[in-house]
Tab-separated table of C-alpha atoms and ligand atoms in Angstrom:
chain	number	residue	atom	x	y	z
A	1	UNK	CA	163.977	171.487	108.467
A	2	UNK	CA	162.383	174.434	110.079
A	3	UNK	CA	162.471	173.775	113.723
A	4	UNK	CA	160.552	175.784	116.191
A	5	UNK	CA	161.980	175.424	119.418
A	6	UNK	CA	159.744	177.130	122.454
A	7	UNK	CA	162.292	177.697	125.815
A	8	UNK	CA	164.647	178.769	123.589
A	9	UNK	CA	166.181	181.210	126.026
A	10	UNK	CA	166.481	178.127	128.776
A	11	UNK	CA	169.384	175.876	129.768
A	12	UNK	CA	168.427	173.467	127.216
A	13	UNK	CA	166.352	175.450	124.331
A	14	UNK	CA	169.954	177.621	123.728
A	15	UNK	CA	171.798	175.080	122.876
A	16	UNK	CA	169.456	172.943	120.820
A	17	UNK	CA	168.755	176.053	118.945
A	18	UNK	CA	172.601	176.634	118.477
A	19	UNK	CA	172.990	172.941	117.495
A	20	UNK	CA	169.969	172.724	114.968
A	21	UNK	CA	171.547	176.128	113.089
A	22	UNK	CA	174.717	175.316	112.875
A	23	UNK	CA	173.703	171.714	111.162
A	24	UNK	CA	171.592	173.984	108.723
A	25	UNK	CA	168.128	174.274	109.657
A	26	UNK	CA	165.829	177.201	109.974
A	27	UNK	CA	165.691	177.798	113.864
A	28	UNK	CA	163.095	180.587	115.516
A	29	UNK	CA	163.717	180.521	119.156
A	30	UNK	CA	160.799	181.641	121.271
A	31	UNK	CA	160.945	182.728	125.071
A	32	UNK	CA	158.977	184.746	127.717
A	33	UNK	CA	162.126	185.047	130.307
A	34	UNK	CA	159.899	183.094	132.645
A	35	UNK	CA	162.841	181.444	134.211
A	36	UNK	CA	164.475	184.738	134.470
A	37	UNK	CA	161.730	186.226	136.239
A	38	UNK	CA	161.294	183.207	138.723
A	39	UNK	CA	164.432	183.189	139.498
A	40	UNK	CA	164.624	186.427	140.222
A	41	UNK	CA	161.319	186.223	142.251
A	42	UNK	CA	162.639	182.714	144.498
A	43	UNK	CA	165.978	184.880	144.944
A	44	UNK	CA	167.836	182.029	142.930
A	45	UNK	CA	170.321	183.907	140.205
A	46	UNK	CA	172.241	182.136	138.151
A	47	UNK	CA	175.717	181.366	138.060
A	48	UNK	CA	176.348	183.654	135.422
A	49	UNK	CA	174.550	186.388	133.438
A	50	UNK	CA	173.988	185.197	129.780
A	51	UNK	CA	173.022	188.094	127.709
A	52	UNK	CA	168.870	187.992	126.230
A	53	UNK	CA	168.190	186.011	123.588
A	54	UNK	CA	168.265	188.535	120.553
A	55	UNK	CA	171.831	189.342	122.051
A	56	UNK	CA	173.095	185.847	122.261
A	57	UNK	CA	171.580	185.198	118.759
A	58	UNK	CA	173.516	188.509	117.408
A	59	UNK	CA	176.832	187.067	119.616
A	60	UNK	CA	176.302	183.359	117.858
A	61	UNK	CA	175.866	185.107	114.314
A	62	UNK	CA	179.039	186.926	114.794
A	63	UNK	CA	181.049	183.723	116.086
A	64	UNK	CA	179.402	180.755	113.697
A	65	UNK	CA	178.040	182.684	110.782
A	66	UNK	CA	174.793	180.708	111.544
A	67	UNK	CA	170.925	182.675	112.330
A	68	UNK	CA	169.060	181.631	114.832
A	69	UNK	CA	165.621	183.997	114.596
A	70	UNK	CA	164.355	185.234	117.986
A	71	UNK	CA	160.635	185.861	119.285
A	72	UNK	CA	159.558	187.032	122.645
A	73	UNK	CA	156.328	185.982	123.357
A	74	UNK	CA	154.188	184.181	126.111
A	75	UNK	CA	153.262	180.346	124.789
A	76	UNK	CA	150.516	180.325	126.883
A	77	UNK	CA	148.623	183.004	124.280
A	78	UNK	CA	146.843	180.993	121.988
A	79	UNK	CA	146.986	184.054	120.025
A	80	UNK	CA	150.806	184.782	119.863
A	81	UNK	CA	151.723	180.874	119.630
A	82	UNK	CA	148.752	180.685	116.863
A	83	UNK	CA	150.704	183.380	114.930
A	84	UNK	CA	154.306	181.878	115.198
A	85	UNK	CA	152.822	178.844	113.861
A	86	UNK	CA	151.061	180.134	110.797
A	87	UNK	CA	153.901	182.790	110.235
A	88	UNK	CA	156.808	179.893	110.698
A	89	UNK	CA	155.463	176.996	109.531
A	90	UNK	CA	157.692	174.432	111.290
A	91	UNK	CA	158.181	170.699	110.277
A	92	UNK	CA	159.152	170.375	114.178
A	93	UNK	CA	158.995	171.929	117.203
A	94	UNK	CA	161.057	171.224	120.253
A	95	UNK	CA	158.529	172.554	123.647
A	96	UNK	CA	161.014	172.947	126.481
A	97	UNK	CA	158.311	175.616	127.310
A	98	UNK	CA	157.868	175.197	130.927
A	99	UNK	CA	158.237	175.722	134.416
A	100	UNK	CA	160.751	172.916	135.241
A	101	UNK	CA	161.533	172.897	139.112
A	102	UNK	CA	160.375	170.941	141.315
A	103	UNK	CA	160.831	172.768	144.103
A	104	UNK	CA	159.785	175.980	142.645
A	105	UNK	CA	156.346	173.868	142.156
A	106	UNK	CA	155.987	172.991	146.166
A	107	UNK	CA	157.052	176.478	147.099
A	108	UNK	CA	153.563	177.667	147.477
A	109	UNK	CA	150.100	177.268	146.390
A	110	UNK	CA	150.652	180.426	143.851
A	111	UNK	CA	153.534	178.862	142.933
A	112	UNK	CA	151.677	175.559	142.116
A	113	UNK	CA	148.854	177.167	140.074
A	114	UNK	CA	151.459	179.336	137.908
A	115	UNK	CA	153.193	175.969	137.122
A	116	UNK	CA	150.057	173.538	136.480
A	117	UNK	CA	148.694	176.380	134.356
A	118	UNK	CA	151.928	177.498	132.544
A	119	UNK	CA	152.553	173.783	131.495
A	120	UNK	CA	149.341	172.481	130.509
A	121	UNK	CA	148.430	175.841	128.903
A	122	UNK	CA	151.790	176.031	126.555
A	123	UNK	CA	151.034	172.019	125.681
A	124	UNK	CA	147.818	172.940	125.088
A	125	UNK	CA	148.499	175.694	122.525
A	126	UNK	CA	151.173	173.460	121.044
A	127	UNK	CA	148.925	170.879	120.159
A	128	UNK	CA	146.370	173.940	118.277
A	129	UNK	CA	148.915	175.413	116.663
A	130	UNK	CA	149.962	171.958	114.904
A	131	UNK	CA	146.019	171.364	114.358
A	132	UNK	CA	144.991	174.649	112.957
A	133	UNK	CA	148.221	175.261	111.013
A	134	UNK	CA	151.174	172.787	110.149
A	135	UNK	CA	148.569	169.175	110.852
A	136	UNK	CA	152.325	167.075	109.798
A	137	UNK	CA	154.706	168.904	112.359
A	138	UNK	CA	156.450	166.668	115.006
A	139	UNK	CA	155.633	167.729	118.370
A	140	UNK	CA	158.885	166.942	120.339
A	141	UNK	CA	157.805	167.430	123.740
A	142	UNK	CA	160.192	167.329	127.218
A	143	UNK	CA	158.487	165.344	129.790
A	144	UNK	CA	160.622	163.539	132.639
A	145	UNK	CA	161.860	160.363	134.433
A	146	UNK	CA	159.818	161.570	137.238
A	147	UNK	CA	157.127	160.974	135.714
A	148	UNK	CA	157.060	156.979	136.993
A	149	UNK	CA	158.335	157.806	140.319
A	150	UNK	CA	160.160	154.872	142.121
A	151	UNK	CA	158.043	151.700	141.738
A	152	UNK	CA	159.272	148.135	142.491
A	153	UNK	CA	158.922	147.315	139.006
A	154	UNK	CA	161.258	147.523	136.466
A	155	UNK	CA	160.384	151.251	134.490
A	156	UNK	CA	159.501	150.386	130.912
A	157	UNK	CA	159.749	152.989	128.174
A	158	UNK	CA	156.650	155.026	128.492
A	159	UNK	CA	153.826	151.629	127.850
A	160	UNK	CA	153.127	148.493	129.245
A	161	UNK	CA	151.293	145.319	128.795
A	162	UNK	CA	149.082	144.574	130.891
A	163	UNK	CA	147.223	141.206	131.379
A	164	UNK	CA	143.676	141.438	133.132
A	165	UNK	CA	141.130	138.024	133.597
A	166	UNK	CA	142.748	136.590	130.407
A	167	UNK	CA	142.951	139.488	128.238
A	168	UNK	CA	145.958	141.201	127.963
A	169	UNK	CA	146.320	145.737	126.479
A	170	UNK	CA	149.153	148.027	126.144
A	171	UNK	CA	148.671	151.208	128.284
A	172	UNK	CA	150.579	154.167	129.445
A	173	UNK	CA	152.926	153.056	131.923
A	174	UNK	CA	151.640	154.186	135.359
A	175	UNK	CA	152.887	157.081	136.905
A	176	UNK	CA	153.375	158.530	140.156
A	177	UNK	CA	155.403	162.041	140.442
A	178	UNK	CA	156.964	163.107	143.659
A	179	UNK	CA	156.322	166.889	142.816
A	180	UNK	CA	153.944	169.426	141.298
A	181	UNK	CA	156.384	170.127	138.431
A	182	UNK	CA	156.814	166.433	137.846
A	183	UNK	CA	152.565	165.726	137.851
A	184	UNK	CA	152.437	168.826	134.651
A	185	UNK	CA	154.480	166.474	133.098
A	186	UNK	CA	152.402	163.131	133.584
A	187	UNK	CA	149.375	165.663	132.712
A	188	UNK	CA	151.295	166.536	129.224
A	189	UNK	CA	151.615	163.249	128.664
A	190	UNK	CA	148.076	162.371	129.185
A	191	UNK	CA	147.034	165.164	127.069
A	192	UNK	CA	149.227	164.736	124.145
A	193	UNK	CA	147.863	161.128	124.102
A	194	UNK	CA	144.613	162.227	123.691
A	195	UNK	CA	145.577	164.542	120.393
A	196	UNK	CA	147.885	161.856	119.263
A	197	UNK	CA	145.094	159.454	119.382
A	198	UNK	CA	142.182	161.349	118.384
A	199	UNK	CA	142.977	164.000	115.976
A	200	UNK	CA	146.226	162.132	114.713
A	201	UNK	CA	148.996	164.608	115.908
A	202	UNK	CA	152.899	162.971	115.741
A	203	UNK	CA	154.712	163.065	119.212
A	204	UNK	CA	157.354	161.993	120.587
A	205	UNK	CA	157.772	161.930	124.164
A	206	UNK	CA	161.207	162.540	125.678
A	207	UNK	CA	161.156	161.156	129.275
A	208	UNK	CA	164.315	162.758	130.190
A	209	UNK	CA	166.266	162.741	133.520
A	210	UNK	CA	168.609	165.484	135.193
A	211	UNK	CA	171.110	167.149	133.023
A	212	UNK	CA	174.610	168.069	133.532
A	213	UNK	CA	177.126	170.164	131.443
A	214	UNK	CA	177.813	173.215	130.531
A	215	UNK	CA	180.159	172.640	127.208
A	216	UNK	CA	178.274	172.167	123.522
A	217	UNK	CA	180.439	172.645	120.856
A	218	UNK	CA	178.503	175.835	120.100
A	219	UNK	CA	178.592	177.189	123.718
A	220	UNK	CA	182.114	176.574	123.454
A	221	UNK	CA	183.171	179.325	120.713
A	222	UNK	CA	182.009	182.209	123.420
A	223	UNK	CA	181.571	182.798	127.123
A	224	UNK	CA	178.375	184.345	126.023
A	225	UNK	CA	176.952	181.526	124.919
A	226	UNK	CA	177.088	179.544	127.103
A	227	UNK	CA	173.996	177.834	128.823
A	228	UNK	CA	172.233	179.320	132.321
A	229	UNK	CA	173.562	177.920	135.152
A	230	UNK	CA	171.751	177.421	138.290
A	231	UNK	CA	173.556	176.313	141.617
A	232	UNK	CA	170.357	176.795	143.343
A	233	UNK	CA	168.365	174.704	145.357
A	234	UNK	CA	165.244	175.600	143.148
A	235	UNK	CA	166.718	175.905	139.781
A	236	UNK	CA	169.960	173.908	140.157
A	237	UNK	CA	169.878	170.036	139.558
A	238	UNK	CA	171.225	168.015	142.589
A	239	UNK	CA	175.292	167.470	140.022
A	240	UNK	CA	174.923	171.370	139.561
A	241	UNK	CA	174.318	172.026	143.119
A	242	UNK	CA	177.103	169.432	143.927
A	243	UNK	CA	180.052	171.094	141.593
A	244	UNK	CA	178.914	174.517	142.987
A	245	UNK	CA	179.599	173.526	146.453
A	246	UNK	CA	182.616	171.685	145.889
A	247	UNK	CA	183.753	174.700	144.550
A	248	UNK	CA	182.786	177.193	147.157
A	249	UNK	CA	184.277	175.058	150.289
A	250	UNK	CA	180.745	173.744	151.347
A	251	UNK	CA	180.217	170.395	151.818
A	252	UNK	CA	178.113	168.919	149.803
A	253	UNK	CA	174.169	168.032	151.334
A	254	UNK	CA	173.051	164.816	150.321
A	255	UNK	CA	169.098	164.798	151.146
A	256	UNK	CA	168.567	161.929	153.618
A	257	UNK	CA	170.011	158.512	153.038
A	258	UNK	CA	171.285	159.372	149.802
A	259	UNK	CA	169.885	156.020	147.746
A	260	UNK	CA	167.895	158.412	145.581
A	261	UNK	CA	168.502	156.455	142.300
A	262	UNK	CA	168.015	158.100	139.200
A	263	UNK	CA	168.882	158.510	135.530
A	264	UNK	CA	171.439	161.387	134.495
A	265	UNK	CA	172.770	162.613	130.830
A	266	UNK	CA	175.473	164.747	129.480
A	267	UNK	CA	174.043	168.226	127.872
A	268	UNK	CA	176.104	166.996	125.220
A	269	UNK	CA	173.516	163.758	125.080
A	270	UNK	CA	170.494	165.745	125.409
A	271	UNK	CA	171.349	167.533	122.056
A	272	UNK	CA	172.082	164.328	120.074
A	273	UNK	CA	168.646	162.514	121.465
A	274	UNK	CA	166.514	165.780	120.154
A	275	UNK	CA	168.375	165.971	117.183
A	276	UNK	CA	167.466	161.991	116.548
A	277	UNK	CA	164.299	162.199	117.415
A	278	UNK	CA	163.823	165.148	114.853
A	279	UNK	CA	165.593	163.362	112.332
A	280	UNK	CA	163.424	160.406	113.000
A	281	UNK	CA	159.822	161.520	112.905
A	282	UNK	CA	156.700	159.172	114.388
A	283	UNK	CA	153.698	158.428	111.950
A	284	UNK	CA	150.696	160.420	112.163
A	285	UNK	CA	148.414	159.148	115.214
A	286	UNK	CA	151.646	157.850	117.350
A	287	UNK	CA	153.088	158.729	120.951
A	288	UNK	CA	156.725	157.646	120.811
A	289	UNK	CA	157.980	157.742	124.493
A	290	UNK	CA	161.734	157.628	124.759
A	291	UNK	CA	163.135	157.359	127.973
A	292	UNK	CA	166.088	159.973	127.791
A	293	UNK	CA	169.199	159.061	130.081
A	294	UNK	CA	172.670	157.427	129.860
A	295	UNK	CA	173.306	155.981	133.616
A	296	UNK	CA	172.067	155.793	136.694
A	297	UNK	CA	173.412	156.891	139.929
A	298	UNK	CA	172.485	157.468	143.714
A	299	UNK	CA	172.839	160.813	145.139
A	300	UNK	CA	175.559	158.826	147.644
A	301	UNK	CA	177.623	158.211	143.704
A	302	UNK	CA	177.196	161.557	142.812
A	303	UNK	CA	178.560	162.529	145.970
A	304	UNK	CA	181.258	160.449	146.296
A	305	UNK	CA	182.043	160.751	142.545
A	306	UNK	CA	182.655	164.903	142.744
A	307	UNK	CA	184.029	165.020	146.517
A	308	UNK	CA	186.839	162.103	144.441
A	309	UNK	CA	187.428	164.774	141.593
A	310	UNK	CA	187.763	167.174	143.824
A	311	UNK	CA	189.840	166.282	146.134
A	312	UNK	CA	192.036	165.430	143.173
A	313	UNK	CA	192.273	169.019	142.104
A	314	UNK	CA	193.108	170.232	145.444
A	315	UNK	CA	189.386	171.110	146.566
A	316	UNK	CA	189.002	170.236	149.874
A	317	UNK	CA	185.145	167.718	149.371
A	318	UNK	CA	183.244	166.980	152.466
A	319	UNK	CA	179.904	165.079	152.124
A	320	UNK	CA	176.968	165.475	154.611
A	321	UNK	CA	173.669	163.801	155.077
A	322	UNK	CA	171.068	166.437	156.024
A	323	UNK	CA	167.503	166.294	157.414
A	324	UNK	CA	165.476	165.795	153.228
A	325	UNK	CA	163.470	168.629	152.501
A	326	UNK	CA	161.434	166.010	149.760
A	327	UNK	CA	159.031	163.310	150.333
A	328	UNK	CA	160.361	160.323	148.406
A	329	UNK	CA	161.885	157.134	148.998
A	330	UNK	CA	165.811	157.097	149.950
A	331	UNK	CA	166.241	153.821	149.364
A	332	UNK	CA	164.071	151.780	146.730
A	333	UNK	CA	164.413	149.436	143.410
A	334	UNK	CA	165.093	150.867	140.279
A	335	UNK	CA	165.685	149.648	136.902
A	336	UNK	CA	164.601	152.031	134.301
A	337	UNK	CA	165.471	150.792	130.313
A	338	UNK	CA	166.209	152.926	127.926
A	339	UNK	CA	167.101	151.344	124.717
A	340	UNK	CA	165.281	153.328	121.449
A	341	UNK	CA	167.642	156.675	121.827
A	342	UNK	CA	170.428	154.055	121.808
A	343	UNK	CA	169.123	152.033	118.770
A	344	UNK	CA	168.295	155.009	116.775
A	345	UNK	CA	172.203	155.742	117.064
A	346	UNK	CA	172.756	158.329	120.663
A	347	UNK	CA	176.143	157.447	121.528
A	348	UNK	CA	176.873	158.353	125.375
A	349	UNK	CA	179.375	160.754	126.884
A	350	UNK	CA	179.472	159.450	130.282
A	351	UNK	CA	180.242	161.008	133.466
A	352	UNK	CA	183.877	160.559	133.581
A	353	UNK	CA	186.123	161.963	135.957
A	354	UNK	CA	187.685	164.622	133.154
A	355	UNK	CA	183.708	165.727	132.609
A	356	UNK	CA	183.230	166.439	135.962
A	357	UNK	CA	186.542	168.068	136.558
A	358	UNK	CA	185.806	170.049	133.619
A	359	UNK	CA	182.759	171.295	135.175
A	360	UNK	CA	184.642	172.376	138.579
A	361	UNK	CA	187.230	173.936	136.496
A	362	UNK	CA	184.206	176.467	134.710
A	363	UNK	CA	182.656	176.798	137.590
A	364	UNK	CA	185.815	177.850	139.492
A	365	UNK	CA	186.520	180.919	136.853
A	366	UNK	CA	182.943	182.564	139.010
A	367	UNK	CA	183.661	181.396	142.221
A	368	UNK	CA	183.693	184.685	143.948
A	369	UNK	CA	179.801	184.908	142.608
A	370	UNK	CA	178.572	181.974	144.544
A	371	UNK	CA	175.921	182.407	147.267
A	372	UNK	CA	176.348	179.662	149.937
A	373	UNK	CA	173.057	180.857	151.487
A	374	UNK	CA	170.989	180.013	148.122
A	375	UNK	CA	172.477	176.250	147.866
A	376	UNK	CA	170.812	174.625	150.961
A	377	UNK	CA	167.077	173.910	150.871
A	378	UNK	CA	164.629	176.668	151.468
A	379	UNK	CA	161.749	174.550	150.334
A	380	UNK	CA	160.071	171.736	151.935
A	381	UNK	CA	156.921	169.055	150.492
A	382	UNK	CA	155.154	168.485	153.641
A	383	UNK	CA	154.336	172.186	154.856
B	401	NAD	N1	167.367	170.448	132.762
B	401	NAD	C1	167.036	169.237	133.164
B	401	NAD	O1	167.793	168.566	133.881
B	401	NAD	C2	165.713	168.657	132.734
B	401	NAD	C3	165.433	167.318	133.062
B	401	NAD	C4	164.218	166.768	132.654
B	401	NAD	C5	163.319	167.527	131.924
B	401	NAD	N2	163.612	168.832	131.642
B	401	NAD	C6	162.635	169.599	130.879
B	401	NAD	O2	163.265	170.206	129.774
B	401	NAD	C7	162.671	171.490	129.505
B	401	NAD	C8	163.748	172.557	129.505
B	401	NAD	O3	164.366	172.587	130.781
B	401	NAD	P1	165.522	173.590	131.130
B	401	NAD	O4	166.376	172.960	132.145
B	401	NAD	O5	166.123	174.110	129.875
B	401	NAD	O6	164.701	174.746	131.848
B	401	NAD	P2	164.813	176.351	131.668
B	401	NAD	O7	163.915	176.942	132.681
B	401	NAD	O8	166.227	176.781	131.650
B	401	NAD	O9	164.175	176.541	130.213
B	401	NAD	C9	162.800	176.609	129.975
B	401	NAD	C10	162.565	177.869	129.181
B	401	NAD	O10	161.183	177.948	128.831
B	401	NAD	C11	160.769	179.287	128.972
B	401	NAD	N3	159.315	179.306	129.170
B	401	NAD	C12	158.604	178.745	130.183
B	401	NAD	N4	157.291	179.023	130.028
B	401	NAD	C13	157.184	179.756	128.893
B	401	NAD	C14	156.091	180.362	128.218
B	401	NAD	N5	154.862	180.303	128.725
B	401	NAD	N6	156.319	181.035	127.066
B	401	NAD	C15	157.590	181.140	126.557
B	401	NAD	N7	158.677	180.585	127.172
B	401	NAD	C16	158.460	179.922	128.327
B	401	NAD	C17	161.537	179.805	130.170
B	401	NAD	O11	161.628	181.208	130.220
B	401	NAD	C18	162.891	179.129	129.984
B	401	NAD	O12	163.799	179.936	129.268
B	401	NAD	C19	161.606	171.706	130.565
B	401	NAD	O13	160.361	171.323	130.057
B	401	NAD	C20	162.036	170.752	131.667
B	401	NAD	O14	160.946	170.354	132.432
B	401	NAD	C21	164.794	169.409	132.027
């Protein structure tokens, strides 16, 4: 296949482009460093350098034999994306393409804007490029758990039935996002919909939750290839944030009550479910919604779960509650299903205790690089 995958620089589009070209396929990875430059803007580095993308693609030629080709252009230019797509023809493209914090989102109202119109603008061209160029190509798009918030339902795989005076319709399930970040994503959704729908465009959906990991069997043959890695509280997912303090001697800060339940996947798993869903394409006219996780935890598992590990290592783990810089519920149902990524063959690499001490042990080798003062929240929802 010739798979176009937009984000390609980012902590997921690396290693989905290292996956896809070392099973074969043509790969082009596109990227504007946007994450780079935010970070560098919210004062939230990563980890780790990782080298730019033509140099990691030169690194990953050298180590695997395999190409992966390299643009560096802004998605939301109709006119660059419209040229990749004519020039590249993919049969898929993967759109990790966006601004994907949630606090970076609420930071402030510049903030906001640069997010709502970065998302919906690279979607947008996404969806033209298809239309005016490759009308067949599988739009496989990133969207999120937080898309459905926390209701008191059970969370149903992206539709629902719903029966009304007698008469019963399936509709998008409803959705209620506790961020800016998260409401680009319901947005998306409700866009792609509309293309799916009306002009026949193939999409699947991935409603994915937070990822973990830094090992892919790709990232694995160099240091230098390894994903980005943000500790972070703008860039770095609440396990990230948790391993990193571990690590450093902080303790870790649950936010509030800690019953924050959500679903959580290996970057191992996140590679397998885009590779299915590639190797599975929707009919023309059809919004597949997957929802992409393998368990579910509270922030109080997470906690207890890598202050555990490391104590077993020799880490001295505290936990602490402190005052939640979000507004969302700490303690609330949730029962999200997630059965097509299973059916259509994902087999789970769960969060064992050897996974998560592997991920102190990595993070350990850059210890000395950790900035305690970037870890607790600097951003809150309600000013
Ligand atoms: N990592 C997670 O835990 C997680 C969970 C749920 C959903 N997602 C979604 O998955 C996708 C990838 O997330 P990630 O963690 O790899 O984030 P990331 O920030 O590391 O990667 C996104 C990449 O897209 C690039 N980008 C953004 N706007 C662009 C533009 N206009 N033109 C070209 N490139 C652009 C960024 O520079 C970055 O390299 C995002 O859409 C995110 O919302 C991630």
């Amino acid at each position: 296949m010739r798979l176009l995958i937009l984000g390609g620089d980012g902590y997921l589009g690396w290693p989905t482009a290292m996956m896809f070209a070392a099973s074969g396929h043509d790969v082009l990875a596109v990227d504007n460093y946007l994450r780079r430059t935010m970070a560098l803007e919210s004062d939230s580095s990563p980890l780790f350098a990782t080298p730019v993308l033509e140099e990691r693609a030169r690194i990953f030629k050298q180590k695997s034999g395999h190409d992966v080709k390299v643009q560096i252009a802004d998605c939301t230019h109709a006119l660059a994306i419209d040229r990749i797509f004519a020039d590249f023809m993919p049969d898929a493209v993967v759109h990790y393409a966006e601004q994907p914090s949630g606090p970076y989102s609420m930071r402030s109202e510049s903030a906001a804007r640069t997010t709502l119109l970065n998302n919906l603008g690279v979607t947008f061209n996404v969806i033209w490029g298809v239309l005016n160029h490759v009308p067949d190509c599988h739009i496989i798009k990133l969207g999120t758990m937080g898309e459905y918030g926390t209701p008191d339902i059970d969370i149903e795989e992206g539709w629902i039935e719903i029966e009304h005076k007698g008469r019963k319709d399936r509709f998008l399930y409803p959705r209620a996002a506790g961020s800016l970040y998260h409401t680009t994503k319901v947005l998306d959704t409700d866009l792609l919909w509309f293309y799916a729908r009306t002009y026949g465009v193939r999409v699947t959906d991935l409603m994915q939750g937070p990822v973990y990991g830094l090992s892919t069997p790709e990232a694995d043959l160099d240091e230098s290839l390894m994903p980005n890695f943000h500790y972070d509280d703008i860039f770095g997912t609440v396990v990230h944030r948790f391993v990193a303090q571990a690590v450093a001697g902080m303790p870790l800060t649950v936010y509030g009550r800690g019953g924050q339940t959500r679903g959580y996947l290996n970057l191992l798993d996140t590679l397998q479910c885009v590779r299915l869903a590639a190797e599975n394409a929707v009919d023309k006219g059809q919004l597949r919604i997957m929802n992409q996780f393998t368990e579910l935890f509270t922030v109080n598992d997470l906690a207890e779960k890598v202050s555990r590990v490391g104590n077993q290592l020799g880490l001295k783990v505290e936990v602490n509650s402190i005052a939640n810089p979000r507004r969302e519920k700490e303690e609330h149902y949730y029962n999200a299903h997630f059965t097509q990524l299973l059916e259509l063959g994902l087999e789970p690499h769960p969060m064992t205790d050897e996974v998560i001490a592997g991920m102190l042990k990595t993070v350990a080798r850059y210890k000395g690089k950790i900035e305690r003062r970037k870890i607790l929240p600097r951003v809150q929802w309600n000013t």
